[in-house]
Coordinates of C-alpha atoms in Angstrom, one line a residue:
M1 CA 112.6 -158.6 108.6
G2 CA 116.2 -158.6 110.0
R3 CA 115.0 -159.1 113.6
E4 CA 112.8 -162.1 112.8
P5 CA 115.5 -164.8 112.9
M6 CA 116.9 -163.3 116.1
D7 CA 113.5 -163.2 117.7
L8 CA 112.8 -166.8 116.7
A9 CA 116.1 -168.0 118.1
A10 CA 115.5 -166.1 121.3
A11 CA 112.1 -167.5 121.8
A12 CA 113.4 -171.0 121.1
A13 CA 116.1 -170.5 123.6
V14 CA 113.6 -169.4 126.3
V15 CA 111.4 -172.5 125.5
L16 CA 114.5 -174.7 125.8
L17 CA 115.4 -173.3 129.2
L18 CA 111.8 -173.7 130.5
F19 CA 111.6 -177.2 129.2
C20 CA 114.9 -178.5 130.5
F21 CA 115.1 -176.6 133.8
G22 CA 111.4 -175.9 134.5
I23 CA 110.4 -179.6 134.7
A24 CA 110.9 -180.7 138.2
G25 CA 112.6 -184.0 138.9
V26 CA 110.1 -185.8 141.1
A27 CA 107.5 -183.8 143.0
S28 CA 107.1 -185.2 146.5
D29 CA 103.8 -185.0 148.3
A30 CA 105.1 -181.9 150.1
S31 CA 107.0 -179.5 147.9
D32 CA 108.9 -178.3 150.9
H33 CA 109.7 -181.8 152.1
R34 CA 107.7 -181.3 155.3
Y35 CA 105.5 -184.1 156.6
K36 CA 103.2 -184.9 159.5
K37 CA 103.1 -188.2 161.4
G38 CA 101.5 -190.8 159.2
D39 CA 102.0 -188.9 155.9
S40 CA 103.2 -191.1 153.0
V41 CA 106.8 -190.1 152.1
P42 CA 107.5 -190.7 148.4
L43 CA 109.7 -193.7 147.6
Y44 CA 110.6 -194.3 144.0
A45 CA 112.4 -197.3 142.5
N46 CA 114.9 -196.3 139.9
K47 CA 116.9 -199.0 138.3
V48 CA 119.0 -202.2 138.8
G49 CA 122.2 -203.3 137.1
P50 CA 125.6 -204.9 137.5
F51 CA 127.7 -203.0 140.0
H52 CA 130.8 -202.9 137.9
N53 CA 129.0 -201.8 134.7
P54 CA 127.5 -198.4 135.5
S55 CA 126.1 -197.9 132.0
E56 CA 124.3 -201.2 131.9
T57 CA 121.2 -200.5 134.0
Y58 CA 117.7 -201.8 133.7
R59 CA 114.3 -200.9 135.0
Y60 CA 113.6 -202.0 138.5
F61 CA 110.7 -204.2 137.6
D62 CA 112.6 -206.0 134.9
L63 CA 113.4 -208.3 137.7
P64 CA 110.4 -210.2 139.1
F65 CA 110.2 -208.2 142.4
C66 CA 106.9 -207.6 144.1
A67 CA 104.9 -205.2 142.1
P68 CA 101.5 -203.4 142.8
G69 CA 98.6 -205.0 140.9
W70 CA 98.2 -201.9 138.7
F71 CA 101.8 -201.7 137.8
L72 CA 101.9 -204.1 134.9
L73 CA 99.2 -202.2 133.0
V74 CA 100.9 -198.9 133.5
Y75 CA 104.3 -200.3 132.7
L76 CA 103.0 -201.7 129.3
L77 CA 101.4 -198.3 128.5
I78 CA 104.6 -196.5 129.3
C79 CA 106.6 -198.9 127.1
M80 CA 104.1 -198.3 124.2
S81 CA 104.2 -194.6 124.5
L82 CA 108.0 -194.5 124.7
C83 CA 107.8 -191.1 126.3
L84 CA 109.2 -190.9 129.8
C85 CA 109.2 -187.1 130.2
L86 CA 105.5 -187.4 131.3
M87 CA 104.3 -190.7 132.7
L88 CA 100.7 -191.8 132.7
T89 CA 99.0 -191.7 136.1
T90 CA 96.0 -193.4 137.6
E91 CA 94.4 -193.3 141.0
H92 CA 97.2 -195.4 142.5
V93 CA 100.2 -193.9 140.5
T94 CA 102.1 -190.9 141.7
E95 CA 102.8 -188.5 138.8
I96 CA 106.5 -188.7 137.9
R97 CA 107.9 -186.1 135.7
E98 CA 111.5 -186.4 134.6
A99 CA 113.7 -183.6 133.2
L100 CA 115.7 -184.1 130.0
G101 CA 118.9 -184.6 131.9
E102 CA 117.4 -187.3 134.1
V103 CA 116.3 -189.3 131.0
L104 CA 119.8 -188.9 129.5
N105 CA 121.2 -190.1 132.8
G106 CA 119.2 -193.3 132.4
D107 CA 116.8 -192.6 135.3
R108 CA 113.5 -194.4 135.0
L109 CA 111.6 -193.8 138.3
V110 CA 108.4 -195.7 139.2
D111 CA 106.5 -196.0 142.5
A112 CA 108.2 -198.5 144.8
P113 CA 106.1 -201.2 146.4
Y114 CA 107.4 -200.3 149.9
K115 CA 105.2 -197.9 151.9
L116 CA 107.2 -195.7 154.4
N117 CA 104.9 -193.4 156.4
F118 CA 106.5 -190.6 158.3
L119 CA 107.4 -191.6 161.9
V120 CA 105.7 -195.0 161.6
D121 CA 107.9 -197.9 162.6
L122 CA 107.3 -201.3 161.0
D123 CA 108.6 -204.6 162.2
S124 CA 108.8 -207.3 159.5
K125 CA 105.8 -206.2 157.4
Q126 CA 104.9 -208.5 154.6
L127 CA 105.4 -206.9 151.1
C128 CA 104.0 -209.9 149.2
K129 CA 104.1 -213.6 148.9
K130 CA 105.2 -214.5 145.5
K131 CA 105.7 -217.8 143.7
L132 CA 108.9 -217.6 141.5
T133 CA 108.8 -219.7 138.4
K134 CA 112.0 -221.4 137.1
E135 CA 112.4 -218.5 134.7
D136 CA 112.2 -216.0 137.6
V137 CA 114.7 -218.0 139.6
A138 CA 117.1 -218.0 136.7
K139 CA 116.7 -214.2 136.3
F140 CA 117.5 -213.6 139.9
R141 CA 120.4 -216.0 139.9
S142 CA 121.9 -214.3 136.9
A143 CA 121.5 -211.0 138.5
V144 CA 123.1 -212.2 141.8
T145 CA 126.0 -213.6 139.8
K146 CA 126.7 -210.2 138.2
D147 CA 126.5 -208.4 141.6
Y148 CA 123.3 -206.5 140.7
Y149 CA 122.4 -203.6 142.9
F150 CA 119.2 -201.6 143.1
Q151 CA 118.8 -197.8 143.4
M152 CA 115.8 -196.0 144.9
Y153 CA 115.0 -192.4 145.9
F154 CA 113.3 -191.6 149.2
D155 CA 112.2 -188.0 149.5
D156 CA 114.9 -187.3 146.8
L157 CA 117.6 -189.1 148.9
P158 CA 119.4 -191.9 147.1
I159 CA 119.4 -195.5 148.4
W160 CA 121.4 -198.4 147.2
G161 CA 121.6 -202.1 148.1
F162 CA 122.5 -205.5 146.6
I163 CA 119.7 -207.9 145.7
G164 CA 121.6 -211.0 146.8
K165 CA 125.0 -212.7 147.4
V166 CA 127.1 -215.6 146.2
D167 CA 128.5 -218.0 148.7
K168 CA 131.9 -219.1 147.3
E169 CA 132.8 -221.6 150.0
G170 CA 133.3 -224.3 147.4
K171 CA 136.4 -224.1 145.2
D172 CA 134.6 -225.2 142.0
L173 CA 132.1 -223.0 140.3
G174 CA 129.5 -225.8 140.6
D175 CA 129.8 -225.6 144.4
Y176 CA 128.8 -221.9 144.6
K177 CA 125.5 -221.1 146.3
Y178 CA 123.3 -218.2 145.1
Y179 CA 121.0 -216.4 147.6
L180 CA 118.4 -213.7 147.2
Y181 CA 117.7 -211.2 150.0
R182 CA 114.0 -211.3 150.9
H183 CA 114.0 -208.8 153.8
I184 CA 115.0 -205.1 153.6
H185 CA 115.4 -202.9 156.6
F186 CA 115.1 -199.1 156.3
D187 CA 116.8 -196.8 158.9
V188 CA 115.5 -193.3 158.6
L189 CA 116.8 -190.2 160.4
Y190 CA 114.5 -187.2 160.8
N191 CA 114.7 -183.7 162.3
G192 CA 111.4 -182.3 163.2
D193 CA 109.1 -182.7 160.3
R194 CA 111.7 -183.4 157.7
V195 CA 113.6 -186.5 156.5
I196 CA 117.4 -186.1 156.9
E197 CA 119.0 -189.4 156.0
I198 CA 118.1 -193.0 155.0
A199 CA 120.1 -196.2 154.9
V200 CA 119.0 -199.6 153.7
H201 CA 120.2 -202.9 155.1
T202 CA 119.6 -206.5 154.0
D203 CA 119.0 -209.3 156.5
P204 CA 121.7 -211.9 156.0
S205 CA 119.5 -214.5 157.8
A206 CA 116.5 -213.9 155.5
L207 CA 117.8 -215.6 152.4
V208 CA 116.3 -217.5 149.5
D209 CA 118.4 -220.3 147.8
L210 CA 118.4 -219.8 144.1
T211 CA 121.0 -222.4 143.3
E212 CA 118.6 -224.9 141.7
D213 CA 116.1 -224.3 138.9
K214 CA 112.9 -225.0 140.7
E215 CA 109.8 -223.1 141.6
I216 CA 110.0 -221.3 144.9
E217 CA 107.5 -219.4 147.1
V218 CA 109.1 -216.3 148.6
D219 CA 107.7 -214.2 151.4
F220 CA 109.1 -210.7 150.8
T221 CA 109.2 -208.5 153.9
Y222 CA 110.5 -205.2 155.1
S223 CA 110.9 -203.2 158.3
V224 CA 111.3 -199.4 159.1
K225 CA 112.9 -197.7 162.0
W226 CA 112.7 -193.9 162.5
K227 CA 115.4 -192.2 164.6
E228 CA 115.8 -188.5 165.5
T229 CA 118.9 -186.5 164.6
S230 CA 120.2 -183.0 165.1
T231 CA 121.5 -182.6 161.5
P232 CA 119.7 -179.7 159.8
F233 CA 117.8 -180.2 156.6
E234 CA 120.1 -177.9 154.7
K235 CA 123.1 -180.2 155.3
R236 CA 121.5 -183.5 154.6
M237 CA 123.3 -183.8 151.2
E238 CA 126.7 -183.2 152.7
K239 CA 127.3 -186.9 153.6
Y240 CA 127.3 -187.8 149.9
S241 CA 130.2 -185.5 149.2
L242 CA 132.3 -186.5 152.3
T243 CA 134.0 -189.4 150.4
S244 CA 135.8 -187.1 148.0
S245 CA 136.3 -184.5 150.7
Q246 CA 138.0 -186.8 153.2
R247 CA 141.4 -185.7 154.5
R248 CA 143.2 -188.6 152.8
H249 CA 141.6 -187.8 149.4
L250 CA 142.2 -184.1 149.8
E251 CA 145.8 -184.7 150.5
I252 CA 146.1 -186.8 147.3
H253 CA 144.4 -184.1 145.3
W254 CA 146.6 -181.3 146.7
F255 CA 149.7 -183.4 146.3
S256 CA 148.7 -184.0 142.7
I257 CA 148.3 -180.3 142.1
I258 CA 151.6 -179.4 143.9
N259 CA 153.4 -182.1 141.9
S260 CA 151.9 -180.8 138.7
C261 CA 152.8 -177.2 139.5
V262 CA 156.4 -178.0 140.4
T263 CA 156.9 -180.2 137.4
V264 CA 155.3 -177.7 135.1
L265 CA 157.1 -174.7 136.6
L266 CA 160.5 -176.4 136.3
L267 CA 160.0 -177.6 132.7
T268 CA 158.3 -174.5 131.5
G269 CA 160.7 -172.3 133.3
F270 CA 163.6 -174.2 131.7
L271 CA 162.0 -173.9 128.2
A272 CA 161.1 -170.3 128.8
T273 CA 164.7 -169.4 129.8
I274 CA 166.1 -171.1 126.7
L275 CA 163.5 -169.7 124.4
M276 CA 163.9 -166.1 125.7
R277 CA 167.7 -166.3 125.5
V278 CA 167.6 -167.8 122.0
L279 CA 165.0 -165.2 120.9
K280 CA 167.2 -162.4 122.3
N281 CA 170.2 -163.6 120.5
D282 CA 168.1 -163.9 117.3
F283 CA 166.9 -160.3 117.6
V284 CA 170.5 -159.0 118.2
K285 CA 171.9 -161.1 115.4
Y286 CA 169.2 -160.0 112.9
A287 CA 169.6 -156.3 113.9
H288 CA 173.4 -156.7 113.5
D289 CA 172.9 -158.3 110.1
E290 CA 170.7 -155.5 108.9
E291 CA 173.3 -152.9 109.9
S292 CA 176.4 -154.7 108.6
A293 CA 175.5 -156.5 105.5
E294 CA 172.2 -156.0 103.7
E295 CA 173.0 -158.5 101.1
Q296 CA 173.9 -161.2 103.6
E297 CA 171.8 -164.3 103.2
E298 CA 169.2 -164.7 105.9
T299 CA 168.9 -167.9 108.0
G300 CA 166.6 -169.2 110.6
W301 CA 163.0 -168.1 111.3
K302 CA 163.5 -164.7 109.7
Y303 CA 164.4 -166.4 106.4
I304 CA 160.8 -167.5 106.0
H305 CA 159.1 -164.2 106.9
G306 CA 157.6 -164.2 103.4
D307 CA 155.9 -167.6 103.9
V308 CA 155.1 -167.8 107.6
F309 CA 151.7 -166.1 107.2
R310 CA 150.8 -168.1 104.1
F311 CA 147.3 -169.4 104.7
P312 CA 147.1 -173.2 105.5
K313 CA 145.7 -175.9 103.2
N314 CA 142.1 -176.9 103.8
K315 CA 141.4 -173.6 105.4
S316 CA 137.6 -174.2 105.6
L317 CA 138.3 -177.3 107.8
F318 CA 140.8 -175.4 109.8
A319 CA 138.4 -172.6 110.5
A320 CA 135.7 -175.1 111.4
C321 CA 138.0 -176.8 113.9
L322 CA 138.8 -173.4 115.5
G323 CA 135.1 -172.6 115.7
S324 CA 134.1 -175.9 117.3
G325 CA 137.1 -175.7 119.6
T326 CA 136.1 -172.2 120.8
Q327 CA 132.5 -173.4 121.4
L328 CA 133.7 -176.4 123.5
F329 CA 136.0 -174.1 125.4
A330 CA 133.1 -171.7 126.2
L331 CA 131.0 -174.8 127.2
T332 CA 133.7 -176.0 129.6
V333 CA 134.1 -172.5 131.2
F334 CA 130.3 -172.2 131.7
I335 CA 130.2 -175.7 133.2
F336 CA 132.9 -174.8 135.6
V337 CA 131.1 -171.7 136.7
L338 CA 127.9 -173.6 137.4
A339 CA 130.0 -176.3 139.3
L340 CA 131.8 -173.7 141.4
I341 CA 128.6 -172.0 142.5
G342 CA 127.2 -175.3 143.6
V343 CA 124.7 -176.3 140.9
F344 CA 126.0 -179.8 140.6
Y345 CA 125.6 -181.0 144.2
P346 CA 125.6 -184.7 144.7
Y347 CA 122.6 -186.5 143.2
N348 CA 121.1 -183.5 141.6
R349 CA 119.7 -185.9 139.1
G350 CA 120.4 -185.0 135.5
A351 CA 121.7 -181.5 136.2
L352 CA 125.0 -182.0 134.4
F353 CA 123.4 -183.5 131.3
T354 CA 120.8 -180.8 131.2
A355 CA 123.4 -178.1 131.5
L356 CA 125.6 -179.7 128.8
V357 CA 122.7 -179.9 126.3
V358 CA 121.4 -176.3 127.1
I359 CA 124.8 -174.6 127.1
Y360 CA 126.0 -176.4 124.0
A361 CA 122.9 -175.3 122.2
L362 CA 123.2 -171.7 123.3
T363 CA 126.9 -171.4 122.5
S364 CA 126.6 -172.6 118.9
G365 CA 126.6 -169.0 117.9
I366 CA 130.1 -168.7 119.1
A367 CA 131.2 -171.6 116.9
G368 CA 129.5 -170.0 113.9
Y369 CA 130.9 -166.5 114.5
T370 CA 134.5 -167.7 115.1
A371 CA 134.6 -170.2 112.2
T372 CA 133.1 -167.9 109.6
S373 CA 135.0 -164.8 110.8
F374 CA 138.4 -166.6 110.6
Y375 CA 137.5 -168.3 107.3
C376 CA 136.7 -164.9 105.8
Q377 CA 140.0 -163.5 107.2
L378 CA 141.7 -166.4 105.3
E379 CA 140.1 -165.1 102.1
G380 CA 137.6 -167.9 101.9
T381 CA 134.6 -167.5 99.7
N382 CA 132.2 -170.4 100.3
W383 CA 131.2 -169.4 103.9
V384 CA 128.0 -171.3 103.8
R385 CA 129.8 -174.6 103.3
N386 CA 132.2 -173.6 106.1
L387 CA 129.2 -173.0 108.4
L388 CA 127.7 -176.4 107.6
L389 CA 131.1 -178.0 108.2
T390 CA 131.3 -176.3 111.6
G391 CA 127.9 -177.4 112.6
C392 CA 128.7 -181.1 111.8
L393 CA 132.3 -181.3 112.8
F394 CA 131.6 -182.3 116.4
C395 CA 127.9 -183.1 116.3
G396 CA 128.3 -185.5 113.3
P397 CA 130.6 -188.0 115.0
L398 CA 128.7 -187.6 118.3
F399 CA 125.4 -188.3 116.5
L400 CA 126.8 -191.4 114.7
T401 CA 128.2 -192.7 118.0
F402 CA 124.9 -192.1 119.8
C403 CA 122.9 -194.0 117.1
F404 CA 125.2 -197.0 117.4
L405 CA 125.2 -197.0 121.2
N406 CA 121.5 -196.3 121.5
T407 CA 120.8 -199.3 119.2
V408 CA 123.0 -201.5 121.5
A409 CA 121.1 -200.2 124.5
I410 CA 117.8 -201.0 122.8
V411 CA 118.9 -204.5 122.1
Y412 CA 119.9 -205.0 125.8
S413 CA 116.6 -203.3 126.9
A414 CA 118.7 -201.0 129.1
T415 CA 117.6 -197.7 130.5
A416 CA 120.4 -196.0 128.6
A417 CA 118.2 -196.4 125.5
L418 CA 116.6 -193.0 124.9
P419 CA 112.8 -193.1 124.3
F420 CA 111.6 -191.8 121.0
G421 CA 110.0 -188.7 122.7
T422 CA 113.4 -187.7 124.1
I423 CA 115.1 -188.2 120.8
V424 CA 112.5 -185.9 119.2
V425 CA 113.1 -183.3 121.9
I426 CA 116.9 -183.3 121.2
V427 CA 116.3 -183.1 117.4
L428 CA 113.9 -180.1 118.1
I429 CA 116.6 -178.4 120.2
W430 CA 119.2 -178.9 117.5
T431 CA 116.7 -177.6 114.8
L432 CA 115.1 -174.7 116.7
V433 CA 118.0 -173.5 118.8
T434 CA 121.4 -174.8 117.8
S435 CA 121.1 -174.3 114.0
P436 CA 119.5 -170.8 114.1
L437 CA 122.1 -169.6 116.5
L438 CA 124.9 -171.1 114.4
V439 CA 123.6 -169.4 111.3
L440 CA 123.2 -166.0 113.2
G441 CA 126.8 -166.4 114.4
G442 CA 128.0 -167.2 110.9
I443 CA 126.2 -164.2 109.4
A444 CA 127.7 -161.9 112.1
G445 CA 131.2 -163.4 111.5
K446 CA 130.8 -162.8 107.7
N447 CA 129.8 -159.2 108.2
S448 CA 132.5 -158.5 110.8
K449 CA 134.9 -157.4 108.0
N450 CA 137.9 -158.3 110.1
E451 CA 141.2 -158.6 108.2
F452 CA 144.0 -161.0 109.1
Q453 CA 146.7 -159.1 110.9
A454 CA 150.0 -160.2 109.3
P455 CA 153.2 -158.2 110.2
C456 CA 154.9 -159.4 107.0
R457 CA 153.8 -159.6 103.4
T458 CA 153.4 -163.1 101.9
K459 CA 155.4 -163.8 98.8
K460 CA 153.8 -165.1 95.7
F461 CA 155.5 -168.4 95.5
P462 CA 156.2 -170.6 98.6
R463 CA 159.7 -171.5 99.6
E464 CA 160.8 -175.1 99.6
I465 CA 161.0 -176.6 103.1
P466 CA 164.5 -178.1 103.7
P467 CA 164.8 -181.9 104.6
L468 CA 164.2 -182.4 108.3
P469 CA 165.1 -185.3 110.6
W470 CA 162.3 -187.7 111.6
Y471 CA 161.8 -186.3 115.1
R472 CA 160.7 -183.0 113.5
G473 CA 157.8 -184.8 111.8
T474 CA 154.1 -184.2 112.8
L475 CA 153.6 -187.4 114.9
P476 CA 156.8 -187.2 117.0
Q477 CA 156.0 -183.5 117.6
M478 CA 152.5 -184.4 118.7
A479 CA 153.9 -187.0 121.1
M480 CA 156.2 -184.5 122.7
A481 CA 153.5 -181.9 122.9
G482 CA 150.9 -184.1 124.5
F483 CA 153.0 -185.7 127.1
L484 CA 153.7 -182.7 129.3
P485 CA 150.1 -181.5 129.6
F486 CA 148.9 -185.1 130.2
S487 CA 151.5 -185.5 133.0
A488 CA 149.9 -182.5 134.7
I489 CA 146.4 -184.0 134.8
Y490 CA 146.8 -187.8 134.8
I491 CA 146.4 -188.2 138.6
E492 CA 143.1 -186.2 138.6
L493 CA 141.9 -188.2 135.7
Y494 CA 141.6 -191.3 137.8
Y495 CA 139.1 -189.6 140.2
I496 CA 137.1 -188.2 137.3
F497 CA 136.9 -191.7 135.6
A498 CA 135.9 -193.3 138.9
S499 CA 133.1 -190.8 139.2
V500 CA 131.9 -190.9 135.6
W501 CA 132.4 -194.7 135.1
G502 CA 131.9 -195.8 138.6
H503 CA 130.0 -195.1 141.8
S504 CA 132.4 -192.5 143.3
I505 CA 131.3 -188.9 143.9
Y506 CA 133.4 -186.0 142.7
T507 CA 132.7 -182.7 144.3
I508 CA 136.1 -180.9 144.5
Y509 CA 135.4 -178.7 141.5
S510 CA 137.8 -176.0 142.7
I511 CA 140.8 -178.4 142.5
L512 CA 139.6 -179.6 139.1
F513 CA 139.4 -175.9 137.9
I514 CA 143.0 -175.3 139.1
V515 CA 144.1 -178.4 137.1
F516 CA 142.2 -177.1 134.1
I517 CA 144.1 -173.8 134.3
I518 CA 147.4 -175.6 134.5
L519 CA 146.4 -177.7 131.5
L520 CA 145.7 -174.6 129.4
V521 CA 149.0 -172.9 130.4
V522 CA 151.1 -175.9 129.7
T523 CA 149.4 -176.6 126.4
A524 CA 149.9 -173.0 125.3
F525 CA 153.5 -172.9 126.3
I526 CA 154.6 -176.2 124.8
T527 CA 152.9 -175.4 121.5
I528 CA 154.7 -172.0 121.4
A529 CA 158.1 -173.7 122.1
L530 CA 157.5 -176.4 119.4
T531 CA 156.3 -173.7 116.9
Y532 CA 159.5 -171.7 117.5
F533 CA 161.7 -174.7 116.9
Q534 CA 159.7 -175.5 113.7
L535 CA 160.2 -172.0 112.4
A536 CA 163.9 -172.0 113.3
A537 CA 164.2 -175.1 111.1
E538 CA 162.7 -173.0 108.2
D539 CA 159.5 -175.0 108.2
H540 CA 156.7 -172.5 107.6
E541 CA 153.8 -174.8 107.7
W542 CA 153.1 -174.3 111.3
W543 CA 149.3 -173.7 111.2
W544 CA 148.0 -177.2 111.3
R545 CA 151.1 -178.4 113.3
S546 CA 150.3 -176.0 116.2
F547 CA 146.7 -177.1 116.2
L548 CA 147.6 -180.8 116.2
C549 CA 150.3 -180.4 118.8
G550 CA 147.9 -178.5 121.1
G551 CA 145.1 -181.1 120.7
S552 CA 147.4 -184.1 121.1
T553 CA 146.6 -184.3 124.8
G554 CA 143.2 -185.7 123.8
V555 CA 145.0 -188.7 122.2
F556 CA 146.9 -189.3 125.4
V557 CA 143.7 -189.2 127.4
Y558 CA 142.1 -191.8 125.1
A559 CA 145.2 -194.0 125.6
Y560 CA 144.7 -193.6 129.3
C561 CA 141.1 -195.0 128.7
L562 CA 142.7 -198.3 127.6
Y563 CA 144.8 -198.4 130.8
Y564 CA 141.9 -197.6 133.0
Y565 CA 139.5 -200.1 131.5
Y566 CA 141.9 -203.1 131.7
A567 CA 143.9 -202.2 134.8
R568 CA 141.8 -200.0 137.1
S569 CA 138.2 -201.1 136.5
D570 CA 136.1 -204.3 136.5
M571 CA 133.9 -203.3 133.6
S572 CA 133.0 -206.1 131.2
G573 CA 130.4 -207.0 128.5
F574 CA 129.8 -205.7 125.0
M575 CA 127.4 -203.0 126.0
Q576 CA 129.6 -201.5 128.8
T577 CA 132.7 -201.7 126.7
S578 CA 131.1 -200.1 123.7
F579 CA 129.6 -197.3 125.9
F580 CA 132.9 -196.6 127.6
F581 CA 135.1 -196.5 124.5
G582 CA 132.4 -194.9 122.3
Y583 CA 131.5 -192.0 124.5
M584 CA 135.1 -191.5 125.7
A585 CA 136.2 -191.2 122.0
C586 CA 133.7 -188.4 121.6
I587 CA 134.9 -186.7 124.8
C588 CA 138.6 -187.0 123.8
Y589 CA 137.7 -185.7 120.3
G590 CA 136.1 -182.6 121.9
F591 CA 139.2 -182.3 124.1
F592 CA 141.4 -182.4 121.0
L593 CA 139.4 -179.6 119.3
M594 CA 139.4 -177.4 122.4
L595 CA 143.1 -177.8 123.2
G596 CA 144.0 -177.6 119.6
M597 CA 142.3 -174.2 119.4
V598 CA 144.2 -173.1 122.6
G599 CA 147.5 -174.2 121.1
F600 CA 147.0 -172.5 117.8
R601 CA 145.8 -169.2 119.4
A602 CA 148.9 -169.2 121.6
A603 CA 151.2 -169.9 118.6
L604 CA 149.5 -167.2 116.5
L605 CA 150.1 -164.6 119.2
F606 CA 153.7 -165.7 119.5
V607 CA 154.4 -165.7 115.8
R608 CA 152.9 -162.3 115.3
H609 CA 154.9 -160.9 118.2
I610 CA 158.3 -162.2 116.9
Y611 CA 157.8 -161.1 113.3
R612 CA 156.5 -157.7 114.5
S613 CA 159.8 -157.2 116.4
I614 CA 162.0 -157.5 113.3
K615 CA 162.3 -155.5 110.1
C616 CA 160.8 -157.5 107.3
E617 CA 161.2 -156.3 103.7

């Protein structure tokens, strides 16, 4: 009977892995991407949206482009089913299966109306002749005004292009001219029997005037030109990572790291020197006091040795914060491992989202074990409530944020709105994998029988904390603690934001990992220093203070979000604004929990060390 929960959780974990990773992205006609002359190479239309609002994307055929005759029926059936993991197929429809991560990423792939056969050149082939109604013209004009772009995938290679342009020759808004591109040219590079590269160009001379609200008949055309290249198939994705790997960008990244290292080494070295000298003097002073005058009144951090290990208030919440922070730390480490071994290559659609969901689910046992084990060490009795609190501490705010933002996306009819089937899958993952592993970890933590290692005995009644100046309060200390770690990462933050909330590509994970290590070291050290000064002021309530000081970098990162949104980006609109600040709040909250755990663990090691080094009666 004891093995049944474990077997159930293991089976559910296997099913989760098979579901999330076993579902291929888009199966091309040839699984090895090899084609013969005349073979149809798969081309899928993904989405359209405002260029400056990366979260606000819509289905490709939400705009009145040329569509196959069968598409409307299939599109309506898909919308009714609300399940995009497995799309309906007919004789004319290529089966499109999307992994969980692709759906979370907002990808909604359908067959594109363009037909590109391998090694077959086309010169101004008619796609369709379509009569645009006034409503269609208004849709296209609104899209052109907002700089709409389209995204497609050709043999799993991404393609982008703008759908039109605005002629701003007139000074007044009423003098602007709005044009739609009606001709698209595809330049395709091949090597042997494989596609290597594709680029799309619009013909500036083939324009349709959308300025006036009137019916227009448009002749949509396209052309294809195949050219041979010597680039091997294995290196065809390298061009997408060249932007972030260019010499100029690499120099900026390395300059950022060197600057962070020098600043951190100087400041931490300065603090370490002071701290070590002060501690050495303290040890000498306390040893001399013990030899010369036993009855002499103690002062400083030794004075509170009977209270320093007094358990904190709200210890169930404190243990839950540690458990969630430890899980998020493990999640971050696993993501870095996958990134460093090359799993997240450019445009591996949905890989990051899939990895986040799977790893978070599989590491929930770490949160359960850490929280319950520490809660029992703090002599807590209601471990079940503590386990429930741990499970909801991060997932709860994330779920509420998701519900609000998904509702906004549904109102906007955006692809960011998750289908009902995907929501069911996520709920099943949480029910069948995350919750059982959390419970198993909690049971293991409860039965671990670990005792809290305190070098000094805690007195029955707590000492009164003396009055302290304002700058020793919690908020000023958090501000001081968060500034130094944030200063070590703020340059790299811009590139991460430009990738997550823009169209840049970030692939220099080794540099990001170095920055992450610097962040951990600085967070641990600054928390230790502030904890020492707090204890020296005879303030023994350091438990929550060390956690809050360690996690305060998350508050600085969220403040940077305000600066980035208003000063460094062109994002606008209620949906994009709510997505940006909503999901960044969740990310910064996770950052707070993770770094708070790091800060407390470092402070706990330090406090145990200094009190173990003196004689406490």
